[in-house]
Each structure stands twice: as C-alpha cells, then as structure tokens.
C-alpha cells in the first residue's frame, strides 16, 4: 500500500510499504477514505525528529471502511464506516474506567514513561504505524473505532478522530462560567473549533491570531479576533475588553512553536541539528518550548480564572512565572484529549443537517495522498491559505 513516511526534518515521502494484517484478536483493518494532517504532525516535521524512526508511517486523524476484524471485535464489522480516535485505548483498564482514555494502562508506553499509545506519533508513544495510508491496522478495535452513519461527506465526521474532541475537552476544562468570556490563543484547526464550540455553548469568545486566513475563517463564524501584530499586547487588550479584569478562561491552542519566542526558537533549531542520539536526551530533559502564547495566556486570564492548555508542549524544564500564577490563583488544566469521553456530546452536532460547528468549513485543501509532501509544506509554512489539509488515499 501507499503511505506517508518520515525521513527527516521537513522530509516526508509517499512510499510503498507492506499492507497491514490482523495480528491480535482485538485488531481491525480499515481502508482509509480520508485522513488529515494535524498541527501536531508539524512538530514531527520540524522539532521532534529525534524521537522518529526512518520510514515511520505518519498520521493520527483517519476514517474509512472496515475491511476485516479480529475474533474479539464485535461492535463493528466489515463494511461499517468508522472514525479512528488518535489515542489507542482498551476501554476496560483502571484509567479507561475513569474515562481517562489518553492514559490507558493497557497501551501506556512505559519504556518512556508516557501515556497511551498514539497512531503515527514517535517512539515516545509506541511508534504505531499511522493513518496517512491506504490501510490501517487498528489495535484495541474492540473499543476504539467510532461507528458513523453512511451518507454525509467524510468531513462531517473526520474530525471526531482528534480535532473536535480535543477542542471540546479544551472548552470543558476551561471552566467558563455562564455568560463568561474565553480567550482562545491560536486559531489553527483546534483553536477554530474551540472558538466555535465556545460560541455554540453561549460564551463570549475572543480569538488571538496573526495569520490573515485564520482570522477570516474565525470571523466567518462570529469570533472577534485580535491580531497580536496589530495591538500592543493581546493580554492588555483583553483586559480592556473585560472591564480591566481579564478573561474568565483562556485556551492555549498554540503549544511549543509559538511565535514571539526567539530564544527558544534558536534552542529548538540548534537541538534539531544534533544527531538523534544526542538530541533526544537533551529534549527529554531541557526546556525547549516557545512559551510566548502561554505567558500571554497567564497575563490575559483574570484572577482566579482557568487556563486550558491544549497546544502540545515537549520540554521538561520550561520556566514558568510561578509567582504570577500563584498570586493570581490560576487554575491550569492540560493533557491529551480523551477522545471517546466526548463522542456522545459531539455526535448530535456532527449528525445535525445544519452542521452547527461548521465541520465542512475547516479544510482549506483536499489533496490526493500522493501530494502529502506538498500538504505538509504549505501547512507548516502557512502558505496558500492553508488552515487544514485533508488527504484522500
């Protein structure tokens, strides 16, 4: 089959790889019909190379048609249309019983001290072949796959794999009070959906984003957006918009590659030039994140407010303004999305003919799988108006 494989910094290729097969009775094989490039994939493309292996198959936002199932898989069958959550969970361990599926104890990558395995995402998360391919082997398929109805286009359901549950969790964990204000830093795909979900739930939303195409998309969905390049300081402006108090809640949907962090950007670049065997231990111990967005979030939130961090960070020794956070009494929540925890909340919205979250107005580029290298390049460089890229195997 054809698959998107990693070969180094900014070097992804579409190659022939062996077809997947059933290895365990809880496996399934899915023929992929749509698969997206995630902002987290760009971290592999740019920063997290030391944790990748040559030829690793990328991708963790797939959906398709079930081709084959193992003997212990009963809730789906060949021919069913399914979405595959990005985290791999068993559904029956201590953590899964508590709906903390991203911490599944059956698939935890204990060799690296990490949580549940993820599709297509580094040695740290199990080095499981990903879904940017024609076919995907799905472990723990007795629990993971989400069955969706036939009929509507893939994009109505595709984002249940990651974007929608990640954004829903970010808003839930932001703990916005009734009638409250939430500021969303970063209006990439996750930030866009955070803003739409927050508006759907009746909150006042302020977005912070410098990229014109992302600003325009958010404004189409009724979001007031601040361009940090056109205001003195986003946090100061947000305080002015909220009676001098600050936003009740802030969502950081940016993560480790925030603009406005030149020192950390240099550290990331230098680390990326090291051989993998030297860079990986350094990245595992050092503070290598660009923290501009998180620092702005801490300034923008009101006293006693909540910051929900959904952008991916990778440093182990990042400096935080602890005095400021303690003095303001800030609550900080973060973590990988527990995808299946939120599906029951989201399914009525994605099956609603009115498409209240605008799932069909997120992808800006729909490309054949063979054009994945181009898709990665324009997404990473924010070229050609790229906000979200969907691949069609």
Tab-separated table of N, CA and C in Angstrom, residues 199-318:
chain	number	residue	atom	x	y	z
A	199	UNK	N	-18.696	29.394	21.357
A	199	UNK	CA	-19.826	30.216	20.929
A	199	UNK	C	-21.114	29.396	20.935
A	200	UNK	N	-21.047	28.146	20.476
A	200	UNK	CA	-22.223	27.277	20.471
A	200	UNK	C	-22.775	27.101	21.890
A	201	UNK	N	-21.876	27.080	22.878
A	201	UNK	CA	-22.285	26.895	24.268
A	201	UNK	C	-22.686	28.203	24.936
A	202	UNK	N	-22.634	29.312	24.197
A	202	UNK	CA	-23.149	30.578	24.696
A	202	UNK	C	-22.142	31.494	25.354
A	203	UNK	N	-20.842	31.239	25.170
A	203	UNK	CA	-19.830	32.083	25.787
A	203	UNK	C	-19.380	33.194	24.842
A	204	UNK	N	-18.871	34.264	25.420
A	204	UNK	CA	-18.229	35.314	24.625
A	204	UNK	C	-16.812	34.843	24.300
A	205	UNK	N	-16.429	34.922	23.025
A	205	UNK	CA	-15.137	34.395	22.583
A	205	UNK	C	-14.285	35.506	21.991
A	206	UNK	N	-13.041	35.575	22.425
A	206	UNK	CA	-12.043	36.477	21.847
A	206	UNK	C	-10.903	35.612	21.324
A	207	UNK	N	-10.633	35.687	20.031
A	207	UNK	CA	-9.526	34.939	19.454
A	207	UNK	C	-8.281	35.800	19.348
A	208	UNK	N	-7.112	35.159	19.392
A	208	UNK	CA	-5.841	35.850	19.208
A	208	UNK	C	-5.057	35.083	18.145
A	209	UNK	N	-4.780	35.731	17.012
A	209	UNK	CA	-4.185	35.026	15.869
A	209	UNK	C	-3.601	36.029	14.888
A	210	UNK	N	-2.355	35.823	14.399
A	210	UNK	CA	-1.766	36.761	13.448
A	210	UNK	C	-1.978	36.432	11.974
A	211	UNK	N	-2.414	35.209	11.629
A	211	UNK	CA	-2.461	34.778	10.231
A	211	UNK	C	-3.781	35.205	9.595
A	212	UNK	N	-3.759	35.983	8.507
A	212	UNK	CA	-4.991	36.552	7.932
A	212	UNK	C	-6.054	35.521	7.573
A	213	UNK	N	-5.651	34.402	6.965
A	213	UNK	CA	-6.643	33.401	6.557
A	213	UNK	C	-7.354	32.795	7.769
A	214	UNK	N	-6.625	32.602	8.846
A	214	UNK	CA	-7.227	32.052	10.061
A	214	UNK	C	-8.151	33.081	10.712
A	215	UNK	N	-7.735	34.339	10.676
A	215	UNK	CA	-8.592	35.403	11.200
A	215	UNK	C	-9.912	35.436	10.424
A	216	UNK	N	-9.812	35.393	9.091
A	216	UNK	CA	-11.012	35.465	8.254
A	216	UNK	C	-11.945	34.288	8.524
A	217	UNK	N	-11.375	33.085	8.676
A	217	UNK	CA	-12.203	31.916	8.943
A	217	UNK	C	-12.931	32.064	10.271
A	218	UNK	N	-12.235	32.501	11.311
A	218	UNK	CA	-12.873	32.665	12.622
A	218	UNK	C	-13.963	33.723	12.568
A	219	UNK	N	-13.706	34.812	11.866
A	219	UNK	CA	-14.697	35.881	11.775
A	219	UNK	C	-15.943	35.420	11.034
A	220	UNK	N	-15.805	34.492	10.063
A	220	UNK	CA	-16.977	33.926	9.395
A	220	UNK	C	-17.897	33.236	10.384
A	221	UNK	N	-17.323	32.768	11.486
A	221	UNK	CA	-18.103	32.045	12.487
A	221	UNK	C	-18.362	32.900	13.725
A	222	UNK	N	-18.305	34.212	13.542
A	222	UNK	CA	-18.744	35.131	14.578
A	222	UNK	C	-17.770	35.372	15.707
A	223	UNK	N	-16.484	35.094	15.492
A	223	UNK	CA	-15.486	35.261	16.547
A	223	UNK	C	-14.780	36.598	16.385
A	224	UNK	N	-14.697	37.365	17.451
A	224	UNK	CA	-13.917	38.603	17.464
A	224	UNK	C	-12.440	38.210	17.616
A	225	UNK	N	-11.590	38.676	16.692
A	225	UNK	CA	-10.195	38.251	16.687
A	225	UNK	C	-9.263	39.436	16.859
A	226	UNK	N	-8.277	39.276	17.744
A	226	UNK	CA	-7.196	40.241	17.897
A	226	UNK	C	-5.979	39.720	17.161
A	227	UNK	N	-5.369	40.566	16.378
A	227	UNK	CA	-4.100	40.239	15.728
A	227	UNK	C	-2.994	40.785	16.618
A	228	UNK	N	-2.191	39.907	17.248
A	228	UNK	CA	-1.162	40.402	18.153
A	228	UNK	C	-0.124	41.273	17.464
A	229	UNK	N	-0.052	41.204	16.140
A	229	UNK	CA	0.855	42.079	15.411
A	229	UNK	C	0.312	43.483	15.226
A	230	UNK	N	-1.007	43.663	15.509
A	230	UNK	CA	-1.606	44.980	15.301
A	230	UNK	C	-2.081	45.626	16.606
A	231	UNK	N	-1.834	44.953	17.748
A	231	UNK	CA	-2.151	45.546	19.045
A	231	UNK	C	-0.894	45.491	19.898
A	232	UNK	N	-0.802	46.400	20.866
A	232	UNK	CA	0.414	46.480	21.678
A	232	UNK	C	0.663	45.175	22.414
A	233	UNK	N	-0.340	44.621	23.019
A	233	UNK	CA	-0.212	43.352	23.735
A	233	UNK	C	-1.598	42.731	23.824
A	234	UNK	N	-1.697	41.484	23.416
A	234	UNK	CA	-3.008	40.832	23.418
A	234	UNK	C	-3.606	40.803	24.824
A	235	UNK	N	-2.790	40.491	25.824
A	235	UNK	CA	-3.313	40.392	27.188
A	235	UNK	C	-3.874	41.733	27.659
A	236	UNK	N	-3.157	42.823	27.364
A	236	UNK	CA	-3.628	44.140	27.776
A	236	UNK	C	-4.946	44.482	27.090
A	237	UNK	N	-5.047	44.160	25.811
A	237	UNK	CA	-6.279	44.443	25.072
A	237	UNK	C	-7.443	43.621	25.615
A	238	UNK	N	-7.181	42.361	25.953
A	238	UNK	CA	-8.238	41.518	26.508
A	238	UNK	C	-8.713	42.079	27.845
A	239	UNK	N	-7.790	42.583	28.660
A	239	UNK	CA	-8.209	43.204	29.920
A	239	UNK	C	-9.076	44.435	29.662
A	240	UNK	N	-8.697	45.233	28.656
A	240	UNK	CA	-9.503	46.411	28.324
A	240	UNK	C	-10.904	46.010	27.876
A	241	UNK	N	-11.017	44.867	27.192
A	241	UNK	CA	-12.311	44.401	26.682
A	241	UNK	C	-13.175	43.766	27.770
A	242	UNK	N	-12.584	43.520	28.922
A	242	UNK	CA	-13.310	42.833	30.010
A	242	UNK	C	-13.300	43.668	31.284
A	243	UNK	N	-13.404	44.974	31.133
A	243	UNK	CA	-13.509	45.849	32.285
A	243	UNK	C	-12.272	45.890	33.152
A	244	UNK	N	-11.110	45.613	32.562
A	244	UNK	CA	-9.853	45.635	33.298
A	244	UNK	C	-9.561	44.368	34.063
A	245	UNK	N	-10.451	43.388	33.949
A	245	UNK	CA	-10.348	42.191	34.786
A	245	UNK	C	-9.560	41.074	34.115
A	246	UNK	N	-9.753	40.871	32.829
A	246	UNK	CA	-9.172	39.732	32.121
A	246	UNK	C	-10.233	38.700	31.810
A	247	UNK	N	-9.924	37.785	30.910
A	247	UNK	CA	-10.873	36.744	30.511
A	247	UNK	C	-11.093	35.764	31.659
A	248	UNK	N	-12.323	35.283	31.804
A	248	UNK	CA	-12.609	34.270	32.819
A	248	UNK	C	-11.780	33.012	32.585
A	249	UNK	N	-11.580	32.700	31.315
A	249	UNK	CA	-10.860	31.486	30.930
A	249	UNK	C	-10.025	31.775	29.694
A	250	UNK	N	-8.915	31.071	29.566
A	250	UNK	CA	-8.060	31.201	28.386
A	250	UNK	C	-7.702	29.802	27.910
A	251	UNK	N	-7.775	29.593	26.597
A	251	UNK	CA	-7.340	28.331	25.985
A	251	UNK	C	-6.074	28.601	25.187
A	252	UNK	N	-5.001	27.882	25.514
A	252	UNK	CA	-3.762	27.946	24.744
A	252	UNK	C	-3.803	26.825	23.725
A	253	UNK	N	-4.105	27.184	22.481
A	253	UNK	CA	-4.164	26.207	21.397
A	253	UNK	C	-2.964	26.353	20.472
A	254	UNK	N	-1.863	26.881	21.000
A	254	UNK	CA	-0.661	27.121	20.199
A	254	UNK	C	0.379	26.041	20.459
A	255	UNK	N	0.934	26.023	21.675
A	255	UNK	CA	1.901	24.986	22.005
A	255	UNK	C	3.337	25.386	21.751
A	256	UNK	N	4.161	24.377	21.494
A	256	UNK	CA	5.617	24.513	21.597
A	256	UNK	C	6.271	25.386	20.529
A	257	UNK	N	5.560	25.742	19.468
A	257	UNK	CA	6.191	26.511	18.404
A	257	UNK	C	5.554	27.890	18.252
A	258	UNK	N	5.284	28.532	19.395
A	258	UNK	CA	4.639	29.840	19.379
A	258	UNK	C	5.538	30.893	18.754
A	259	UNK	N	4.922	31.815	17.993
A	259	UNK	CA	5.645	32.987	17.505
A	259	UNK	C	6.014	33.870	18.695
A	260	UNK	N	7.078	34.648	18.532
A	260	UNK	CA	7.451	35.613	19.566
A	260	UNK	C	8.323	35.033	20.654
A	261	UNK	N	9.006	33.904	20.383
A	261	UNK	CA	9.905	33.286	21.356
A	261	UNK	C	11.253	33.029	20.693
A	262	UNK	N	12.003	34.086	20.342
A	262	UNK	CA	13.215	33.898	19.532
A	262	UNK	C	14.273	33.044	20.204
A	263	UNK	N	14.448	33.192	21.518
A	263	UNK	CA	15.467	32.400	22.206
A	263	UNK	C	15.157	30.923	22.165
A	264	UNK	N	13.892	30.575	22.444
A	264	UNK	CA	13.503	29.170	22.419
A	264	UNK	C	13.518	28.626	20.998
A	265	UNK	N	13.179	29.461	20.022
A	265	UNK	CA	13.248	29.008	18.626
A	265	UNK	C	14.682	28.634	18.266
A	266	UNK	N	15.645	29.453	18.716
A	266	UNK	CA	17.053	29.144	18.457
A	266	UNK	C	17.438	27.827	19.122
A	267	UNK	N	16.978	27.622	20.366
A	267	UNK	CA	17.292	26.375	21.066
A	267	UNK	C	16.719	25.172	20.325
A	268	UNK	N	15.483	25.302	19.819
A	268	UNK	CA	14.893	24.214	19.043
A	268	UNK	C	15.715	23.935	17.794
A	269	UNK	N	16.141	25.004	17.121
A	269	UNK	CA	16.902	24.855	15.881
A	269	UNK	C	18.237	24.172	16.137
A	270	UNK	N	18.940	24.622	17.174
A	270	UNK	CA	20.251	24.041	17.493
A	270	UNK	C	20.091	22.579	17.885
A	271	UNK	N	19.089	22.278	18.707
A	271	UNK	CA	18.844	20.892	19.117
A	271	UNK	C	18.562	20.024	17.898
A	272	UNK	N	17.817	20.576	16.939
A	272	UNK	CA	17.479	19.827	15.740
A	272	UNK	C	18.664	19.509	14.852
A	273	UNK	N	19.762	20.235	15.043
A	273	UNK	CA	20.970	19.988	14.253
A	273	UNK	C	21.843	18.884	14.849
A	274	UNK	N	21.559	18.497	16.096
A	274	UNK	CA	22.340	17.465	16.749
A	274	UNK	C	21.953	16.088	16.221
A	275	UNK	N	22.875	15.110	16.304
A	275	UNK	CA	22.477	13.731	15.988
A	275	UNK	C	21.359	13.276	16.923
A	276	UNK	N	20.488	12.398	16.417
A	276	UNK	CA	19.326	11.983	17.195
A	276	UNK	C	19.700	11.442	18.563
A	277	UNK	N	20.789	10.681	18.648
A	277	UNK	CA	21.151	10.063	19.930
A	277	UNK	C	21.582	11.103	20.961
A	278	UNK	N	21.993	12.283	20.494
A	278	UNK	CA	22.325	13.372	21.408
A	278	UNK	C	21.126	14.282	21.634
A	279	UNK	N	20.340	14.507	20.605
A	279	UNK	CA	19.227	15.447	20.709
A	279	UNK	C	18.098	14.901	21.571
A	280	UNK	N	17.787	13.600	21.450
A	280	UNK	CA	16.647	13.050	22.184
A	280	UNK	C	16.806	13.189	23.697
A	281	UNK	N	17.959	12.807	24.296
A	281	UNK	CA	18.098	13.009	25.750
A	281	UNK	C	18.025	14.480	26.141
A	282	UNK	N	18.590	15.365	25.311
A	282	UNK	CA	18.547	16.789	25.621
A	282	UNK	C	17.104	17.288	25.629
A	283	UNK	N	16.331	16.899	24.610
A	283	UNK	CA	14.945	17.347	24.535
A	283	UNK	C	14.114	16.764	25.672
A	284	UNK	N	14.496	15.556	26.153
A	284	UNK	CA	13.760	14.926	27.230
A	284	UNK	C	14.007	15.591	28.579
A	285	UNK	N	15.106	16.364	28.698
A	285	UNK	CA	15.462	16.971	29.975
A	285	UNK	C	15.365	18.486	29.977
A	286	UNK	N	15.408	19.095	28.788
A	286	UNK	CA	15.564	20.545	28.709
A	286	UNK	C	14.227	21.252	28.492
A	287	UNK	N	14.268	22.581	28.659
A	287	UNK	CA	13.118	23.403	28.328
A	287	UNK	C	13.275	23.934	26.925
A	288	UNK	N	12.606	23.344	25.963
A	288	UNK	CA	12.817	23.708	24.560
A	288	UNK	C	11.590	24.330	23.915
A	289	UNK	N	10.561	24.612	24.703
A	289	UNK	CA	9.330	25.142	24.137
A	289	UNK	C	9.398	26.653	23.969
A	290	UNK	N	8.680	27.132	22.961
A	290	UNK	CA	8.462	28.571	22.825
A	290	UNK	C	7.198	28.908	23.615
A	291	UNK	N	7.360	29.718	24.636
A	291	UNK	CA	6.300	29.889	25.628
A	291	UNK	C	5.547	31.204	25.509
A	292	UNK	N	5.715	31.939	24.397
A	292	UNK	CA	5.100	33.259	24.298
A	292	UNK	C	3.588	33.198	24.493
A	293	UNK	N	2.926	32.218	23.865
A	293	UNK	CA	1.461	32.132	23.974
A	293	UNK	C	1.041	31.810	25.403
A	294	UNK	N	1.751	30.889	26.057
A	294	UNK	CA	1.388	30.516	27.421
A	294	UNK	C	1.605	31.692	28.377
A	295	UNK	N	2.692	32.434	28.206
A	295	UNK	CA	2.924	33.611	29.049
A	295	UNK	C	1.827	34.651	28.840
A	296	UNK	N	1.402	34.844	27.582
A	296	UNK	CA	0.319	35.776	27.312
A	296	UNK	C	-0.995	35.286	27.923
A	297	UNK	N	-1.208	33.970	27.890
A	297	UNK	CA	-2.413	33.409	28.499
A	297	UNK	C	-2.446	33.685	30.005
A	298	UNK	N	-1.296	33.543	30.654
A	298	UNK	CA	-1.218	33.789	32.098
A	298	UNK	C	-1.523	35.250	32.399
A	299	UNK	N	-1.075	36.149	31.533
A	299	UNK	CA	-1.354	37.576	31.725
A	299	UNK	C	-2.809	37.910	31.408
A	300	UNK	N	-3.394	37.200	30.440
A	300	UNK	CA	-4.741	37.557	29.961
A	300	UNK	C	-5.857	37.036	30.850
A	301	UNK	N	-5.612	35.973	31.608
A	301	UNK	CA	-6.678	35.393	32.423
A	301	UNK	C	-6.905	36.247	33.670
A	302	UNK	N	-8.154	36.314	34.076
A	302	UNK	CA	-8.458	37.091	35.285
A	302	UNK	C	-7.948	36.354	36.516
A	303	UNK	N	-7.906	37.059	37.637
A	303	UNK	CA	-7.544	36.422	38.896
A	303	UNK	C	-8.588	35.361	39.244
A	304	UNK	N	-8.093	34.203	39.653
A	304	UNK	CA	-8.995	33.094	39.954
A	304	UNK	C	-9.532	32.384	38.733
A	305	UNK	N	-9.019	32.730	37.542
A	305	UNK	CA	-9.504	32.121	36.306
A	305	UNK	C	-8.800	30.814	35.975
A	306	UNK	N	-9.166	30.252	34.837
A	306	UNK	CA	-8.657	28.938	34.419
A	306	UNK	C	-7.984	29.043	33.060
A	307	UNK	N	-6.817	28.407	32.938
A	307	UNK	CA	-6.130	28.271	31.652
A	307	UNK	C	-6.187	26.809	31.247
A	308	UNK	N	-6.714	26.556	30.062
A	308	UNK	CA	-6.793	25.215	29.499
A	308	UNK	C	-5.757	25.111	28.388
A	309	UNK	N	-4.757	24.268	28.588
A	309	UNK	CA	-3.665	24.125	27.618
A	309	UNK	C	-3.931	22.898	26.763
A	310	UNK	N	-4.181	23.111	25.472
A	310	UNK	CA	-4.418	22.001	24.562
A	310	UNK	C	-3.365	21.954	23.461
A	311	UNK	N	-2.583	23.047	23.289
A	311	UNK	CA	-1.442	23.013	22.385
A	311	UNK	C	-0.372	22.102	22.953
A	312	UNK	N	0.331	21.369	22.094
A	312	UNK	CA	1.315	20.377	22.538
A	312	UNK	C	2.611	21.068	22.961
A	313	UNK	N	3.087	20.708	24.154
A	313	UNK	CA	4.404	21.146	24.634
A	313	UNK	C	5.289	19.924	24.820
A	314	UNK	N	6.602	20.116	24.671
A	314	UNK	CA	7.518	18.978	24.724
A	314	UNK	C	8.684	19.123	25.672
A	315	UNK	N	8.876	20.294	26.280
A	315	UNK	CA	10.032	20.497	27.151
A	315	UNK	C	9.805	19.950	28.547
A	316	UNK	N	10.901	19.585	29.206
A	316	UNK	CA	10.822	19.035	30.565
A	316	UNK	C	11.269	20.036	31.628
A	317	UNK	N	11.831	21.166	31.221
A	317	UNK	CA	12.323	22.134	32.208
A	317	UNK	C	11.982	23.548	31.779
A	318	UNK	N	10.773	23.738	31.249
A	318	UNK	CA	10.371	25.060	30.781
A	318	UNK	C	10.137	25.999	31.971
